[in-house]
CSV table of C-alpha atoms in Angstrom, one decimal:
chain,number,residue,atom,x,y,z
A,1,SER,CA,0.0,0.0,0.0
A,2,PHE,CA,2.9,2.4,0.7
A,3,ARG,CA,4.5,2.0,-2.8
A,4,ILE,CA,0.9,2.1,-4.4
A,5,SER,CA,0.2,5.3,-2.6
A,6,ASN,CA,3.6,6.8,-4.0
A,7,GLY,CA,2.9,5.9,-7.4
A,8,LYS,CA,5.1,2.7,-7.4
A,9,LYS,CA,4.1,-0.8,-8.5
A,10,PRO,CA,4.0,-3.2,-5.4
A,11,ILE,CA,6.6,-5.8,-5.2
A,12,GLU,CA,5.7,-9.4,-4.3
A,13,PRO,CA,7.4,-11.1,-1.2
A,14,ASN,CA,10.2,-13.6,-2.2
A,15,PRO,CA,9.7,-16.8,-0.2
A,16,GLU,CA,13.4,-17.3,-0.2
A,17,TYR,CA,14.0,-14.1,1.7
A,18,SER,CA,13.7,-13.5,5.4
A,19,HIS,CA,11.0,-11.5,7.1
A,20,THR,CA,13.3,-8.4,7.3
A,21,ARG,CA,14.8,-8.9,3.9
A,22,ASN,CA,11.5,-9.0,2.4
A,23,PHE,CA,10.2,-6.0,4.1
A,24,LEU,CA,13.2,-3.8,3.1
A,25,ASN,CA,12.9,-5.1,-0.6
A,26,MET,CA,9.3,-4.6,-0.8
A,27,VAL,CA,9.8,-0.9,0.5
A,28,ASN,CA,12.8,0.2,-1.4
A,29,GLY,CA,12.6,-2.0,-4.4
A,30,THR,CA,16.0,-3.6,-4.0
A,31,PRO,CA,17.0,-6.2,-1.4
A,32,PRO,CA,19.4,-4.9,1.2
A,33,ASP,CA,23.1,-6.1,1.8
A,34,ASP,CA,23.7,-8.6,4.7
A,35,PHE,CA,24.6,-6.0,7.2
A,36,VAL,CA,21.5,-3.7,6.8
A,37,GLU,CA,19.4,-6.9,7.0
A,38,LYS,CA,21.2,-7.9,10.3
A,39,VAL,CA,20.8,-4.2,11.7
A,40,PHE,CA,17.1,-4.0,10.8
A,41,ASP,CA,16.5,-7.4,12.2
A,42,VAL,CA,18.2,-6.5,15.5
A,43,SER,CA,15.9,-3.2,15.6
A,44,LEU,CA,12.8,-5.5,15.4
A,45,ILE,CA,14.0,-7.6,18.0
A,46,LEU,CA,14.6,-4.8,20.4
A,47,TYR,CA,11.2,-3.1,19.5
A,48,ALA,CA,9.2,-6.5,19.9
A,49,GLU,CA,8.5,-6.6,23.6
A,50,HIS,CA,8.9,-4.4,26.5
A,51,ASP,CA,7.0,-5.3,29.6
A,52,TYR,CA,3.8,-3.2,30.3
A,53,ASN,CA,4.3,-0.3,28.2
A,54,ALA,CA,1.1,1.7,27.2
A,55,SER,CA,0.1,-0.2,24.1
A,56,SER,CA,0.9,-3.5,25.5
A,57,PHE,CA,-1.2,-2.7,28.8
A,58,SER,CA,-4.0,-1.5,26.6
A,59,THR,CA,-4.0,-4.8,24.5
A,60,ARG,CA,-4.2,-6.8,27.6
A,61,VAL,CA,-7.0,-4.6,29.1
A,62,THR,CA,-8.9,-5.2,25.8
A,63,ALA,CA,-8.2,-8.7,25.7
A,64,SER,CA,-9.4,-9.2,29.4
A,65,THR,CA,-12.9,-8.3,28.3
A,66,LEU,CA,-12.7,-11.5,26.1
A,67,ALA,CA,-12.5,-9.4,23.0
A,68,ASP,CA,-10.6,-11.3,20.1
A,69,LEU,CA,-7.0,-10.9,19.2
A,70,TYR,CA,-7.7,-8.6,16.1
A,71,SER,CA,-9.8,-6.2,18.4
A,72,ALA,CA,-7.0,-6.2,21.2
A,73,VAL,CA,-4.3,-5.6,18.4
A,74,ILE,CA,-6.2,-2.7,17.2
A,75,ALA,CA,-6.2,-1.2,20.7
A,76,GLY,CA,-2.6,-1.4,20.8
A,77,ILE,CA,-2.3,0.3,17.5
A,78,CYS,CA,-4.6,3.1,18.6
A,79,THR,CA,-2.5,3.7,21.7
A,80,LEU,CA,0.7,3.6,19.7
A,81,LYS,CA,-0.5,6.5,17.7
A,82,GLY,CA,0.2,8.8,20.5
A,83,SER,CA,3.3,10.8,20.1
A,84,LEU,CA,4.5,10.0,23.8
A,85,HIS,CA,4.7,6.3,22.8
A,86,GLY,CA,4.9,5.9,19.2
A,87,GLY,CA,6.5,8.3,16.8
A,88,ALA,CA,9.6,9.4,18.8
A,89,ASN,CA,11.9,8.0,16.2
A,90,GLU,CA,10.3,9.9,13.5
A,91,LYS,CA,10.6,13.0,15.5
A,92,ALA,CA,14.4,12.2,16.4
A,93,MET,CA,15.2,12.0,12.8
A,94,GLU,CA,13.1,15.2,11.7
A,95,MET,CA,15.2,16.9,14.3
A,96,LEU,CA,18.4,15.8,12.9
A,97,LEU,CA,17.4,17.0,9.4
A,98,ALA,CA,16.4,20.4,10.8
A,99,ILE,CA,19.7,20.8,12.3
A,100,GLY,CA,21.5,19.7,9.2
A,101,GLU,CA,24.9,19.7,10.1
A,102,GLU,CA,27.2,18.9,12.9
A,103,ASP,CA,28.5,22.2,13.7
A,104,LYS,CA,25.0,23.5,14.3
A,105,VAL,CA,24.1,20.8,16.9
A,106,GLU,CA,25.0,22.6,20.1
A,107,ASP,CA,23.3,26.0,19.2
A,108,TRP,CA,20.4,24.2,18.0
A,109,ILE,CA,19.9,22.0,21.0
A,110,ARG,CA,20.5,24.7,23.5
A,111,GLU,CA,18.1,27.2,22.0
A,112,ALA,CA,15.5,24.4,21.9
A,113,LEU,CA,16.0,23.8,25.7
A,114,LEU,CA,15.8,27.5,26.4
A,115,ARG,CA,12.4,27.4,24.7
A,116,LYS,CA,11.5,24.4,27.0
A,117,GLU,CA,10.8,22.3,23.9
A,118,ARG,CA,11.0,18.5,24.4
A,119,ILE,CA,13.9,16.7,22.5
A,120,MET,CA,12.5,13.5,21.3
A,121,GLY,CA,14.2,10.2,21.9
A,122,PHE,CA,15.3,10.9,25.4
A,123,GLY,CA,14.2,9.7,28.8
A,124,HIS,CA,12.5,6.8,29.8
A,125,ARG,CA,9.8,5.8,32.5
A,126,VAL,CA,11.9,2.6,33.5
A,127,TYR,CA,15.4,3.3,32.5
A,128,LYS,CA,16.6,6.4,34.4
A,129,LYS,CA,20.2,5.8,33.8
A,130,GLY,CA,20.2,4.8,30.1
A,131,ASP,CA,18.3,2.3,27.9
A,132,PRO,CA,20.3,-0.9,27.2
A,133,ARG,CA,18.5,-1.2,23.8
A,134,ALA,CA,19.8,2.2,22.8
A,135,ILE,CA,23.4,1.2,23.5
A,136,ILE,CA,23.1,-1.6,21.0
A,137,LEU,CA,21.6,0.7,18.3
A,138,LYS,CA,24.2,3.4,19.0
A,139,LYS,CA,26.9,1.0,18.0
A,140,LEU,CA,24.9,-0.2,15.0
A,141,CYS,CA,24.3,3.5,14.0
A,142,MET,CA,28.0,4.1,14.0
A,143,GLU,CA,28.8,1.1,11.9
A,144,LEU,CA,26.1,1.7,9.5
A,145,GLY,CA,27.0,5.2,9.1
A,146,GLY,CA,30.6,4.2,8.2
A,147,LYS,CA,29.4,1.6,5.6
A,148,LYS,CA,26.9,4.1,4.0
A,149,ASN,CA,29.5,6.9,3.9
A,150,ALA,CA,27.1,9.0,6.2
A,151,PRO,CA,28.9,9.2,9.5
A,152,LYS,CA,27.4,12.6,10.2
A,153,TRP,CA,24.0,11.2,11.5
A,154,TYR,CA,25.9,9.2,14.2
A,155,ARG,CA,28.2,12.1,15.1
A,156,MET,CA,25.3,14.7,15.3
A,157,SER,CA,23.4,12.1,17.4
A,158,HIS,CA,26.3,11.4,19.8
A,159,LYS,CA,26.9,15.2,20.5
A,160,ILE,CA,23.2,15.5,21.1
A,161,GLU,CA,23.4,12.8,23.7
A,162,GLU,CA,26.4,14.4,25.3
A,163,ILE,CA,24.6,17.9,25.8
A,164,MET,CA,21.3,16.2,26.9
A,165,GLU,CA,23.1,14.2,29.5
A,166,LYS,CA,25.0,17.3,30.6
A,167,GLU,CA,22.1,19.7,30.7
A,168,LYS,CA,19.2,17.5,31.5
A,169,GLY,CA,20.5,14.3,32.9
A,170,LEU,CA,18.7,12.5,30.4
A,171,TYR,CA,19.6,9.5,28.3
A,172,PRO,CA,18.7,8.2,24.7
A,173,ASN,CA,16.2,5.7,24.5
A,174,VAL,CA,15.6,3.0,22.0
A,175,ASP,CA,13.9,5.5,19.4
A,176,PHE,CA,16.7,7.9,19.3
A,177,TYR,CA,19.3,6.0,17.1
A,178,ALA,CA,16.6,4.0,15.3
A,179,GLY,CA,15.5,7.1,13.6
A,180,SER,CA,19.0,7.7,11.8
A,181,ILE,CA,19.3,3.9,11.3
A,182,TYR,CA,16.2,3.6,9.4
A,183,TYR,CA,17.0,6.8,7.5
A,184,MET,CA,20.4,5.4,6.3
A,185,MET,CA,18.4,2.2,5.1
A,186,GLY,CA,16.4,4.6,2.9
A,187,ILE,CA,13.2,3.9,4.7
A,188,PRO,CA,10.7,6.9,4.5
A,189,ILE,CA,10.2,8.6,7.8
A,190,GLU,CA,6.4,8.1,7.7
A,191,LEU,CA,7.0,4.3,8.0
A,192,TYR,CA,9.0,4.5,11.2
A,193,THR,CA,6.0,4.2,13.6
A,194,PRO,CA,4.4,1.3,11.3
A,195,ILE,CA,7.7,-0.5,11.7
A,196,PHE,CA,7.3,-0.1,15.5
A,197,THR,CA,3.9,-1.7,15.1
A,198,LEU,CA,5.3,-4.4,12.7
A,199,SER,CA,7.5,-5.4,15.5
A,200,ARG,CA,5.5,-4.9,18.7
A,201,ILE,CA,2.7,-6.9,17.2
A,202,THR,CA,4.7,-10.0,18.5
A,203,GLY,CA,4.7,-8.8,21.9
A,204,TRP,CA,1.1,-7.7,21.9
A,205,SER,CA,0.0,-11.2,20.6
A,206,ALA,CA,1.9,-12.8,23.3
A,207,HIS,CA,0.5,-10.6,26.0
A,208,ILE,CA,-3.1,-11.3,24.5
A,209,ILE,CA,-2.8,-15.1,24.5
A,210,GLU,CA,-1.3,-15.0,28.1
A,211,GLN,CA,-4.3,-13.0,29.2
A,212,HIS,CA,-6.9,-15.2,27.3
A,213,ASP,CA,-5.1,-18.4,29.0
A,214,ASN,CA,-5.6,-17.1,32.5
A,215,ASN,CA,-8.1,-14.4,32.2
A,216,ARG,CA,-9.3,-12.0,34.7
A,217,LEU,CA,-11.0,-8.7,33.9
A,218,ILE,CA,-8.4,-5.9,34.4
A,219,ARG,CA,-10.3,-3.1,36.1
A,220,PRO,CA,-7.9,-0.7,38.0
A,221,MET,CA,-9.3,1.4,40.7
A,222,SER,CA,-9.0,5.3,40.8
A,223,GLU,CA,-8.8,7.5,43.8
A,224,TYR,CA,-10.8,10.8,43.8
A,225,ILE,CA,-8.6,13.7,44.6
A,226,GLY,CA,-11.1,16.6,43.8
A,227,PRO,CA,-12.6,19.1,46.2
A,228,PRO,CA,-14.4,17.2,49.2
A,229,MET,CA,-18.0,17.4,50.1
A,230,GLN,CA,-19.4,19.4,47.2
A,231,ARG,CA,-22.9,20.5,47.9
A,232,TYR,CA,-25.5,19.5,45.3
A,233,ILE,CA,-27.4,22.5,43.8
A,234,PRO,CA,-30.8,21.6,42.1
A,235,ILE,CA,-30.6,22.6,38.5
A,236,ASP,CA,-33.5,25.3,38.9
A,237,GLU,CA,-31.1,27.0,41.6
A,238,ARG,CA,-28.0,27.1,39.4
A,239,PRO,CA,-26.9,30.5,38.1
């Protein structure tokens, strides 16, 4: 559907190709080399599952109502649409493109911080001292940049990482280096979040199956923290 929407002929999957090789071939029109295939495969593994993140939790809540797998996956996709969960890798790459060159990184980031803008791809609700998945992708980003003769994306990213750690005490998450990795593979930015879905659907499915196997309706309690003891005013007495 992506190729058709861009005026290109769709490419049939090759049964002799791996899942990752097929995807890259069907998007770009040419099969990737072995290293690119490996890097993309690693990124999908790192994105595949990650505890009770927002989308996985929503799939389990939906599954707990005894909705079928398809409905629960749709709930996960809808949750992933939010920019605080999905889309960070897109924003990270768009930021790098907006900066343009390595010598502009420091001024651009510091000005953005002064404006109190959010630098996407940094911070994590669980990993306060660094996302171990980002460490893996950082190394692969550097290696891929060398092979693609595009080292500036890694150098720019590394410089941003240093500034963010010094100024905000924040570390990159899995999305930060994924953006430039996908860009160097020739993957259009608008496909980055669908790729997240392509990978995470494996984790969602596992959560859904597990929930159905030993089900109990998930119904969290909430605590009211509003003004206490409000007096009821009849409708005809209200201003």
